[in-house]
């Protein structure tokens, strides 16, 4: 081995001492990485020296690998102090540098503390290993985040595609309604056209008969004027009678033209008014990005139900991951707001408002919450915490079909009632410093009721127009109407 030089142990490709050497069937050796790079470049598995094609994967050259490692160890220079040309055996803790025995007595290291280099080496290796472990954990966590981010991108794509599908479906319903209205309006127009044209045809026949009668009378009168005097005098009285009793001229009938204003007048408004029969407004829309993975939000974002299967949803910051909750899409910070929730045939539910400042883990009930519920464990669990806002969770014992929530941000009140019987359930008073969101939990399907919107206008100068909204549920009291300024 002493006769081998660095050139003898060098890879023909990189010209350096072999690293992880492999041997081909032609007996030439290369660094594994160099050979793979050469093959990728050439596009064929040929030897970089003799150009012979290799039909098999290269084998690890263990003998050459051991020789190269021994050569590198033998050729590795020993660390020597640059000042005193002595071996570096100690380590200066103040300067964080290895030193020789002569350096210990030098003025440069006066009052410094030294340790044997092996002792410090072991401690530093342990410290570096801890840091390396931390970096490896961070790398592992980052790779996990990368996977989550990729899944989030896929979820965003799925969300966009599904939302686009639903948008098209909703607009198609509107388009179909407009097409039906257009067809009905044009059909009515054409029916009136046929009626008016038929009426005018009858008038034309009438005028033709009248013209024919007049023509006969005129011809008879002209013939009489040509007769001799005696005949003229004999027939004069009869002729005058026929002329006098001729029918009056037919008149153009009233309303003969198309009633254009009936079709074009306020056309868009009239169609919009009809649209109110098929279009409803829901005062609270659920935010599916906040829903716990065990909850399913309906396509129209107005109802929610619990499932046993956990859906693979992104763990975004807005989403609940412990309590099976979902929030409204819009938070309220001012004004009055009201919505009705259908909870019939539902054994476990919670309805209310919250700041939802904490949504992860068990800390959600440390947020401000004002709710009514019929869920025993929700009613009891928060009260176990002395710092919790659980006193704002009111438990109802009666079976309800609907719950009405009335939020007055300016007055600082949240009122709950039974809209069917108009029975008051509970009222909370608070000072809202942050936006509050409608929030819901449910074992069985729970639905936010839509409201029917109607418009009326006043003619008084300076007066405002209002939009009346009332519940679409026939069970709810008809006088429960809210006026909202347009």
Short mmCIF file of C-alpha atoms in Angstrom, two decimals:
data_model
loop_
_atom_site.label_atom_id
_atom_site.label_comp_id
_atom_site.label_asym_id
_atom_site.label_seq_id
_atom_site.Cartn_x
_atom_site.Cartn_y
_atom_site.Cartn_z
CA UNK A 1 0.00 0.00 0.00
CA UNK A 2 3.01 2.29 0.63
CA UNK A 3 3.82 2.19 -3.07
CA UNK A 4 0.40 3.51 -4.05
CA UNK A 5 0.19 7.20 -4.81
CA UNK A 6 -2.82 9.54 -4.79
CA UNK A 7 -2.90 9.30 -8.57
CA UNK A 8 -3.23 5.52 -8.35
CA UNK A 9 -6.26 5.90 -6.10
CA UNK A 10 -7.95 8.69 -8.09
CA UNK A 11 -11.24 8.41 -9.97
CA UNK A 12 -10.77 8.79 -13.77
CA UNK A 13 -13.72 11.21 -13.83
CA UNK A 14 -13.26 13.61 -10.88
CA UNK A 15 -9.47 13.06 -10.52
CA UNK A 16 -9.81 12.80 -6.72
CA UNK A 17 -9.38 9.90 -4.30
CA UNK A 18 -12.24 7.45 -4.77
CA UNK A 19 -15.37 8.04 -2.74
CA UNK A 20 -17.66 5.02 -2.47
CA UNK A 21 -15.92 3.30 -5.40
CA UNK A 22 -17.72 0.85 -7.71
CA UNK A 23 -16.29 -1.52 -10.33
CA UNK A 24 -17.63 -2.36 -13.79
CA UNK A 25 -17.45 -5.64 -15.65
CA UNK A 26 -14.54 -4.20 -17.64
CA UNK A 27 -12.57 -3.90 -14.32
CA UNK A 28 -12.47 -0.08 -14.34
CA UNK A 29 -13.45 1.66 -11.10
CA UNK A 30 -15.15 5.01 -10.49
CA UNK A 31 -16.82 6.97 -7.73
CA UNK A 32 -20.45 5.83 -7.70
CA UNK A 33 -21.74 9.39 -7.98
CA UNK A 34 -19.30 10.26 -10.79
CA UNK A 35 -20.32 7.20 -12.79
CA UNK A 36 -24.05 7.87 -12.37
CA UNK A 37 -23.55 11.48 -13.45
CA UNK A 38 -21.55 10.34 -16.49
CA UNK A 39 -24.28 7.86 -17.46
CA UNK A 40 -27.01 10.49 -17.09
CA UNK A 41 -25.02 12.86 -19.29
CA UNK A 42 -24.28 10.29 -21.99
CA UNK A 43 -27.66 8.62 -21.83
CA UNK A 44 -26.02 5.17 -21.93
CA UNK A 45 -24.28 2.85 -19.45
CA UNK A 46 -20.82 2.89 -20.98
CA UNK A 47 -17.43 2.87 -19.26
CA UNK A 48 -15.91 6.35 -19.02
CA UNK A 49 -12.49 4.89 -19.88
CA UNK A 50 -12.91 2.09 -22.42
CA UNK A 51 -16.45 2.98 -23.60
CA UNK A 52 -17.59 -0.60 -23.11
CA UNK A 53 -21.28 -0.92 -22.44
CA UNK A 54 -22.10 -2.30 -19.00
CA UNK A 55 -25.09 -4.62 -18.96
CA UNK A 56 -25.24 -4.85 -15.16
CA UNK A 57 -25.39 -2.41 -12.27
CA UNK A 58 -21.88 -1.60 -10.92
CA UNK A 59 -20.73 -3.46 -7.79
CA UNK A 60 -19.23 -1.81 -4.73
CA UNK A 61 -15.41 -2.21 -4.74
CA UNK A 62 -14.89 -2.88 -1.03
CA UNK A 63 -11.16 -3.55 -1.33
CA UNK A 64 -10.52 -0.26 -3.11
CA UNK A 65 -12.78 1.55 -0.63
CA UNK A 66 -10.75 0.25 2.36
CA UNK A 67 -7.45 1.15 0.65
CA UNK A 68 -8.67 4.69 -0.05
CA UNK A 69 -9.87 5.20 3.52
CA UNK A 70 -6.50 4.01 4.90
CA UNK A 71 -4.69 6.28 2.47
CA UNK A 72 -6.74 9.30 3.52
CA UNK A 73 -6.10 8.61 7.22
CA UNK A 74 -2.38 8.21 6.64
CA UNK A 75 -2.13 11.33 4.52
CA UNK A 76 -4.22 13.47 6.92
CA UNK A 77 -1.83 16.00 8.47
CA UNK A 78 -1.64 16.22 12.25
CA UNK A 79 -2.95 19.45 13.76
CA UNK A 80 0.03 21.57 14.91
CA UNK A 81 0.07 24.92 16.77
CA UNK A 82 0.95 27.60 14.26
CA UNK A 83 2.84 29.64 16.92
CA UNK A 84 4.91 26.99 18.68
CA UNK A 85 4.85 24.08 16.23
CA UNK A 86 3.59 21.78 18.98
CA UNK A 87 0.63 19.38 19.06
CA UNK A 88 -2.70 20.84 20.02
CA UNK A 89 -3.69 18.95 23.16
CA UNK A 90 -5.69 21.48 25.22
CA UNK A 91 -8.68 23.73 24.66
CA UNK A 92 -9.04 27.32 25.92
CA UNK A 93 -12.57 27.83 27.25
CA UNK A 94 -12.33 31.64 27.03
CA UNK A 95 -10.99 31.85 23.46
CA UNK A 96 -12.85 28.73 22.30
CA UNK A 97 -9.71 27.57 20.48
CA UNK A 98 -7.42 24.49 20.73
CA UNK A 99 -3.92 25.32 22.10
CA UNK A 100 -0.62 23.58 22.76
CA UNK A 101 1.18 23.21 26.12
CA UNK A 102 3.37 26.23 25.41
CA UNK A 103 0.31 28.43 24.78
CA UNK A 104 -0.87 27.74 28.35
CA UNK A 105 2.06 29.67 29.80
CA UNK A 106 1.86 32.53 27.31
CA UNK A 107 0.65 36.01 28.24
CA UNK A 108 -2.12 35.73 25.64
CA UNK A 109 -3.86 33.03 27.73
CA UNK A 110 -3.15 34.45 31.17
CA UNK A 111 -5.87 33.54 33.72
CA UNK A 112 -7.64 31.37 31.14
CA UNK A 113 -9.20 27.98 31.87
CA UNK A 114 -8.10 24.93 29.90
CA UNK A 115 -9.46 21.45 29.40
CA UNK A 116 -8.09 18.42 27.67
CA UNK A 117 -9.11 18.55 24.02
CA UNK A 118 -10.79 15.11 24.19
CA UNK A 119 -12.90 16.19 27.17
CA UNK A 120 -14.09 19.36 25.44
CA UNK A 121 -14.53 17.52 22.17
CA UNK A 122 -16.94 15.07 23.77
CA UNK A 123 -18.96 17.84 25.45
CA UNK A 124 -19.11 19.91 22.29
CA UNK A 125 -20.11 16.90 20.23
CA UNK A 126 -22.95 16.21 22.66
CA UNK A 127 -24.05 19.85 22.44
CA UNK A 128 -23.85 19.81 18.68
CA UNK A 129 -25.72 16.49 18.58
CA UNK A 130 -28.53 18.09 20.61
CA UNK A 131 -28.62 21.01 18.20
CA UNK A 132 -28.53 18.56 15.30
CA UNK A 133 -31.42 16.59 16.81
CA UNK A 134 -33.38 19.81 17.16
CA UNK A 135 -32.66 20.66 13.52
CA UNK A 136 -33.68 17.15 12.47
CA UNK A 137 -36.95 17.54 14.38
CA UNK A 138 -37.49 20.90 12.71
CA UNK A 139 -36.76 19.29 9.35
CA UNK A 140 -39.23 16.50 10.13
CA UNK A 141 -41.83 19.07 11.20
CA UNK A 142 -41.15 21.17 8.11
CA UNK A 143 -41.61 18.13 5.86
CA UNK A 144 -44.87 17.40 7.67
CA UNK A 145 -45.94 21.02 7.11
CA UNK A 146 -44.95 20.69 3.48
CA UNK A 147 -47.28 17.71 3.15
CA UNK A 148 -50.05 19.67 4.88
CA UNK A 149 -49.44 22.64 2.59
CA UNK A 150 -49.69 20.38 -0.46
CA UNK A 151 -52.94 18.94 0.86
CA UNK A 152 -54.14 22.48 1.52
CA UNK A 153 -53.40 23.41 -2.09
CA UNK A 154 -55.39 20.37 -3.22
CA UNK A 155 -58.21 21.32 -0.86
CA UNK A 156 -58.20 24.89 -2.21
CA UNK A 157 -58.50 23.51 -5.74
CA UNK A 158 -61.33 21.20 -4.68
CA UNK A 159 -63.02 24.10 -2.85
CA UNK A 160 -62.76 26.35 -5.89
CA UNK A 161 -64.08 23.65 -8.24
CA UNK A 162 -66.97 22.78 -5.93
CA UNK A 163 -67.80 26.46 -5.35
CA UNK A 164 -67.71 27.11 -9.09
CA UNK A 165 -70.07 24.17 -9.63
CA UNK A 166 -72.50 25.50 -7.06
CA UNK A 167 -72.24 29.05 -8.45
CA UNK A 168 -73.11 27.74 -11.91
CA UNK A 169 -75.97 25.71 -10.46
CA UNK A 170 -77.40 28.72 -8.61
CA UNK A 171 -77.05 31.00 -11.62
CA UNK A 172 -78.58 28.35 -13.87
CA UNK A 173 -81.66 28.37 -11.63
CA UNK A 174 -81.81 32.17 -11.97
CA UNK A 175 -81.20 31.95 -15.72
CA UNK A 176 -83.97 29.36 -16.07
CA UNK A 177 -86.34 31.55 -14.08
CA UNK A 178 -85.50 34.51 -16.33
CA UNK A 179 -85.87 32.38 -19.45
CA UNK A 180 -89.28 31.20 -18.24
CA UNK A 181 -90.34 34.77 -17.45
CA UNK A 182 -89.07 35.95 -20.83
CA UNK A 183 -90.98 33.20 -22.59
CA UNK A 184 -94.16 33.89 -20.60
CA UNK A 185 -93.95 37.63 -21.27
CA UNK A 186 -93.33 37.17 -25.00
CA UNK A 187 -96.16 34.60 -25.16
CA UNK A 188 -98.54 37.10 -23.56
CA UNK A 189 -97.34 39.74 -26.02
CA UNK A 190 -97.95 37.44 -29.00
CA UNK A 191 -101.39 36.49 -27.68
CA UNK A 192 -102.34 40.15 -27.42
CA UNK A 193 -100.90 40.67 -30.91
CA UNK A 194 -103.15 37.93 -32.30
CA UNK A 195 -106.18 39.30 -30.46
CA UNK A 196 -105.58 42.84 -31.72
CA UNK A 197 -104.86 41.66 -35.25
CA UNK A 198 -108.07 39.54 -35.25
CA UNK A 199 -110.04 42.52 -34.02
CA UNK A 200 -108.62 44.67 -36.82
CA UNK A 201 -109.37 41.94 -39.39
CA UNK A 202 -113.00 42.04 -38.30
CA UNK A 203 -112.93 45.82 -38.63
CA UNK A 204 -111.43 45.44 -42.11
CA UNK A 205 -114.24 43.11 -43.15
CA UNK A 206 -116.72 45.59 -41.73
CA UNK A 207 -115.17 48.51 -43.63
CA UNK A 208 -115.07 46.43 -46.82
CA UNK A 209 -118.80 45.73 -46.51
CA UNK A 210 -119.41 49.40 -45.81
CA UNK A 211 -117.35 50.43 -48.85
CA UNK A 212 -119.20 47.96 -51.06
CA UNK A 213 -122.57 49.30 -49.91
CA UNK A 214 -121.47 52.87 -50.50
CA UNK A 215 -120.18 51.96 -53.98
CA UNK A 216 -123.56 50.43 -54.95
CA UNK A 217 -125.42 53.46 -53.63
CA UNK A 218 -123.13 55.80 -55.54
CA UNK A 219 -123.54 53.85 -58.77
CA UNK A 220 -127.32 53.80 -58.40
CA UNK A 221 -127.36 57.50 -57.67
CA UNK A 222 -125.14 58.27 -60.66
CA UNK A 223 -127.43 56.18 -62.92
CA UNK A 224 -130.45 58.01 -61.59
CA UNK A 225 -128.86 61.36 -62.37
CA UNK A 226 -128.51 60.23 -65.98
CA UNK A 227 -132.19 59.16 -66.25
CA UNK A 228 -134.82 61.36 -68.00
CA UNK A 229 -136.68 63.94 -66.00
CA UNK A 230 -139.82 61.92 -65.45
CA UNK A 231 -137.96 58.84 -64.18
CA UNK A 232 -135.69 61.00 -62.02
CA UNK A 233 -138.66 62.63 -60.37
CA UNK A 234 -140.40 59.30 -59.85
CA UNK A 235 -137.32 57.72 -58.16
CA UNK A 236 -135.99 60.82 -56.39
CA UNK A 237 -137.68 60.20 -53.04
CA UNK A 238 -136.48 56.59 -52.85
CA UNK A 239 -132.96 57.48 -53.89
CA UNK A 240 -132.70 60.19 -51.27
CA UNK A 241 -133.97 57.77 -48.65
CA UNK A 242 -131.28 55.22 -49.56
CA UNK A 243 -128.58 57.90 -49.41
CA UNK A 244 -129.76 59.16 -46.03
CA UNK A 245 -130.02 55.74 -44.37
CA UNK A 246 -126.51 54.64 -45.39
CA UNK A 247 -124.50 53.27 -42.42
CA UNK A 248 -122.15 55.60 -40.58
CA UNK A 249 -118.38 55.28 -41.17
CA UNK A 250 -116.70 52.59 -39.03
CA UNK A 251 -114.47 54.08 -36.30
CA UNK A 252 -110.97 52.94 -35.23
CA UNK A 253 -111.58 50.90 -32.06
CA UNK A 254 -110.11 52.08 -28.74
CA UNK A 255 -107.24 49.95 -27.43
CA UNK A 256 -106.43 48.59 -30.85
CA UNK A 257 -102.67 48.94 -30.38
CA UNK A 258 -100.34 46.75 -28.33
CA UNK A 259 -100.23 47.76 -24.67
CA UNK A 260 -96.46 48.27 -24.78
CA UNK A 261 -96.17 49.72 -21.29
CA UNK A 262 -97.75 46.58 -19.89
CA UNK A 263 -94.72 44.60 -21.04
CA UNK A 264 -91.86 47.10 -20.85
CA UNK A 265 -92.93 49.28 -17.96
CA UNK A 266 -90.76 48.47 -14.89
CA UNK A 267 -90.02 45.12 -16.52
CA UNK A 268 -86.90 44.41 -14.50
CA UNK A 269 -88.58 45.45 -11.26
CA UNK A 270 -91.64 43.30 -11.90
CA UNK A 271 -89.45 40.29 -12.68
CA UNK A 272 -87.42 40.99 -9.54
CA UNK A 273 -90.63 41.08 -7.49
CA UNK A 274 -91.59 37.68 -8.85
CA UNK A 275 -88.09 36.46 -8.04
CA UNK A 276 -88.80 36.97 -4.36
CA UNK A 277 -90.99 33.87 -4.45
CA UNK A 278 -87.98 31.70 -5.26
CA UNK A 279 -85.16 33.72 -3.64
CA UNK A 280 -84.69 33.91 0.11
CA UNK A 281 -82.22 35.73 2.32
CA UNK A 282 -80.50 33.93 5.21
CA UNK A 283 -79.24 36.38 7.86
CA UNK A 284 -76.41 34.07 9.00
CA UNK A 285 -74.23 32.02 6.66
CA UNK A 286 -71.97 29.30 8.04
CA UNK A 287 -68.22 29.39 7.42
CA UNK A 288 -67.09 25.88 6.37
CA UNK A 289 -63.46 26.85 6.99
CA UNK A 290 -64.22 26.93 10.73
CA UNK A 291 -66.14 23.64 10.88
CA UNK A 292 -64.73 20.75 12.93
CA UNK A 293 -63.74 17.81 10.67
CA UNK A 294 -66.65 15.78 12.07
CA UNK A 295 -69.18 18.38 10.88
CA UNK A 296 -70.72 18.59 7.42
CA UNK A 297 -71.96 21.97 6.23
CA UNK A 298 -74.65 21.95 3.54
CA UNK A 299 -73.97 23.27 0.03
CA UNK A 300 -76.02 26.41 0.70
CA UNK A 301 -74.08 26.98 3.97
CA UNK A 302 -77.24 27.21 6.09
CA UNK A 303 -77.29 23.85 7.90
CA UNK A 304 -74.81 21.58 9.68
CA UNK A 305 -74.80 18.02 10.95
CA UNK A 306 -72.43 15.69 12.78
CA UNK A 307 -70.88 12.57 11.21
CA UNK A 308 -68.81 9.72 12.63
CA UNK A 309 -66.24 9.98 9.86
CA UNK A 310 -63.55 12.61 10.19
CA UNK A 311 -63.03 14.45 6.94
CA UNK A 312 -59.47 15.14 5.73
CA UNK A 313 -59.63 18.92 6.02
CA UNK A 314 -56.68 21.33 6.37
CA UNK A 315 -55.88 22.23 9.96
CA UNK A 316 -56.07 25.95 9.19
CA UNK A 317 -55.96 28.42 12.13
CA UNK A 318 -59.67 29.23 11.78
CA UNK A 319 -60.84 25.61 12.17
CA UNK A 320 -62.01 23.98 15.42
CA UNK A 321 -60.08 20.80 16.16
CA UNK A 322 -61.41 19.75 19.58
CA UNK A 323 -64.97 20.95 20.06
CA UNK A 324 -67.39 20.14 17.25
CA UNK A 325 -68.33 23.73 16.46
CA UNK A 326 -68.83 25.94 13.42
CA UNK A 327 -69.06 29.74 13.20
CA UNK A 328 -71.01 32.18 11.10
CA UNK A 329 -69.10 33.66 8.20
CA UNK A 330 -69.46 37.28 9.38
CA UNK A 331 -68.75 38.77 12.80
CA UNK A 332 -70.88 41.58 14.22
CA UNK A 333 -69.49 44.63 16.01
CA UNK A 334 -72.41 47.08 15.81
CA UNK A 335 -76.14 47.26 15.17
CA UNK A 336 -79.01 44.83 15.77
CA UNK A 337 -79.09 41.34 14.29
CA UNK A 338 -81.55 38.46 14.50
CA UNK A 339 -81.72 34.91 13.20
CA UNK A 340 -83.86 31.83 13.81
CA UNK A 341 -82.42 28.32 14.14
CA UNK A 342 -84.35 25.10 13.64
CA UNK A 343 -83.39 22.56 16.33
CA UNK A 344 -86.39 20.22 16.32
CA UNK A 345 -85.73 16.47 16.65
CA UNK A 346 -82.22 17.39 17.78
CA UNK A 347 -81.10 15.91 21.10
CA UNK A 348 -77.87 17.87 21.48
CA UNK A 349 -77.29 21.40 20.27
CA UNK A 350 -75.78 24.73 21.22
CA UNK A 351 -76.72 28.09 19.68
CA UNK A 352 -75.18 31.43 20.52
CA UNK A 353 -72.46 33.97 19.82
CA UNK A 354 -68.78 34.05 20.71
CA UNK A 355 -65.59 36.02 20.18
CA UNK A 356 -63.94 32.67 19.32
CA UNK A 357 -60.51 34.02 20.14
CA UNK A 358 -59.34 30.45 20.84
CA UNK A 359 -60.36 27.63 18.53
CA UNK A 360 -57.69 25.00 19.03
CA UNK A 361 -57.67 22.39 21.78
CA UNK A 362 -59.74 22.67 24.93
CA UNK A 363 -59.20 26.44 25.29
CA UNK A 364 -62.25 27.42 23.24
CA UNK A 365 -64.41 27.85 26.34
CA UNK A 366 -61.88 30.34 27.67
CA UNK A 367 -63.27 32.65 24.98
CA UNK A 368 -66.31 34.85 25.58
CA UNK A 369 -69.44 32.81 24.89
CA UNK A 370 -73.13 33.65 25.21
CA UNK A 371 -75.33 30.67 24.32
CA UNK A 372 -78.27 28.45 25.09
CA UNK A 373 -77.94 24.70 24.85
CA UNK A 374 -79.48 21.38 25.75
CA UNK A 375 -76.17 19.51 25.93
CA UNK A 376 -75.40 18.45 29.48
CA UNK A 377 -71.65 18.04 29.10
CA UNK A 378 -71.29 21.41 27.38
CA UNK A 379 -73.32 23.01 30.15
CA UNK A 380 -71.22 21.47 32.91
CA UNK A 381 -67.70 21.25 31.57
CA UNK A 382 -66.97 24.97 31.24
CA UNK A 383 -68.29 25.71 34.73
CA UNK A 384 -65.55 23.52 36.18
CA UNK A 385 -63.05 26.21 35.23
CA UNK A 386 -63.06 29.21 37.60
CA UNK A 387 -61.68 31.50 34.90
CA UNK A 388 -64.08 30.33 32.25
CA UNK A 389 -66.93 32.34 30.76
CA UNK A 390 -69.18 29.29 31.22
CA UNK A 391 -71.70 31.28 33.24
CA UNK A 392 -72.77 32.62 29.86
CA UNK A 393 -73.92 29.16 28.75
CA UNK A 394 -77.60 28.80 29.66
CA UNK A 395 -79.07 25.30 29.69
CA UNK A 396 -82.67 24.88 28.49
CA UNK A 397 -84.75 21.93 29.63
CA UNK A 398 -87.81 22.27 27.41
CA UNK A 399 -88.00 20.69 23.96
CA UNK A 400 -87.80 23.41 21.33
CA UNK A 401 -88.39 23.41 17.61
CA UNK A 402 -86.79 26.79 16.98
CA UNK A 403 -84.51 29.20 18.79
CA UNK A 404 -84.43 32.90 18.04
CA UNK A 405 -81.21 34.83 18.67
CA UNK A 406 -81.39 38.63 18.94
CA UNK A 407 -78.06 40.40 19.22
CA UNK A 408 -77.82 44.12 20.04
CA UNK A 409 -74.15 45.06 19.84
CA UNK A 410 -74.76 48.70 20.82
CA UNK A 411 -76.87 47.89 23.89
CA UNK A 412 -74.72 44.88 24.78
CA UNK A 413 -77.46 42.25 24.96
CA UNK A 414 -77.97 38.74 23.59
CA UNK A 415 -81.55 37.57 23.88
CA UNK A 416 -82.79 34.02 23.26
CA UNK A 417 -86.45 33.10 22.81
CA UNK A 418 -88.86 30.51 21.43
CA UNK A 419 -90.33 32.19 18.33
CA UNK A 420 -93.20 29.69 18.05
CA UNK A 421 -94.71 30.59 21.43
CA UNK A 422 -92.93 33.95 21.76
CA UNK A 423 -91.49 32.71 25.07
CA UNK A 424 -88.39 34.41 26.46
CA UNK A 425 -85.61 31.98 27.36
CA UNK A 426 -82.69 34.05 28.60
CA UNK A 427 -80.94 37.39 28.08
CA UNK A 428 -77.22 38.05 28.58
CA UNK A 429 -75.75 41.50 29.07
CA UNK A 430 -72.15 42.20 28.14
CA UNK A 431 -69.79 44.80 26.74
CA UNK A 432 -68.66 43.68 23.29
CA UNK A 433 -65.12 44.89 22.67
CA UNK A 434 -64.46 42.48 19.80
CA UNK A 435 -66.56 41.21 16.93
CA UNK A 436 -68.84 38.36 17.93
CA UNK A 437 -69.67 35.47 15.62
CA UNK A 438 -72.76 33.24 15.58
CA UNK A 439 -71.69 29.77 16.65
CA UNK A 440 -73.35 26.36 16.61
CA UNK A 441 -72.84 22.77 17.75
CA UNK A 442 -75.20 19.98 16.80
CA UNK A 443 -75.58 16.22 16.94
CA UNK A 444 -78.46 16.09 14.44
CA UNK A 445 -79.07 18.45 11.53
CA UNK A 446 -79.44 22.06 12.58
CA UNK A 447 -80.64 24.72 10.14
CA UNK A 448 -80.65 28.51 10.03
CA UNK A 449 -84.00 29.66 8.70
CA UNK A 450 -84.17 31.97 5.68
CA UNK A 451 -86.28 35.11 5.72
CA UNK A 452 -88.57 36.35 3.00
CA UNK A 453 -87.73 39.84 1.79
CA UNK A 454 -90.29 42.33 0.51
CA UNK A 455 -89.91 45.96 -0.52
CA UNK A 456 -92.14 49.00 -0.17
CA UNK A 457 -91.55 52.59 -1.19
CA UNK A 458 -92.93 55.88 0.09
CA UNK A 459 -93.58 59.01 -1.92
CA UNK A 460 -92.89 61.52 0.85
CA UNK A 461 -89.93 63.75 0.15
CA UNK A 462 -86.88 62.81 2.17
CA UNK A 463 -88.35 59.57 3.49
CA UNK A 464 -86.45 56.30 3.41
CA UNK A 465 -87.31 52.95 1.88
CA UNK A 466 -87.34 49.89 4.11
CA UNK A 467 -86.93 46.21 3.54
CA UNK A 468 -89.27 43.99 5.52
CA UNK A 469 -87.87 40.62 6.44
CA UNK A 470 -89.89 37.88 8.08
CA UNK A 471 -89.29 34.21 8.75
CA UNK A 472 -90.15 31.78 5.98
CA UNK A 473 -91.26 29.20 8.53
CA UNK A 474 -95.11 29.07 8.71
CA UNK A 475 -94.93 27.96 12.35
CA UNK A 476 -93.36 31.25 13.42
CA UNK A 477 -95.54 34.18 14.38
CA UNK A 478 -96.43 36.38 11.42
CA UNK A 479 -96.00 39.63 13.32
CA UNK A 480 -92.34 38.96 13.97
CA UNK A 481 -91.05 41.35 11.32
CA UNK A 482 -87.93 43.45 11.27
CA UNK A 483 -87.50 46.67 9.27
CA UNK A 484 -84.01 47.04 7.85
CA UNK A 485 -82.92 50.36 6.36
CA UNK A 486 -81.87 49.90 2.75
#
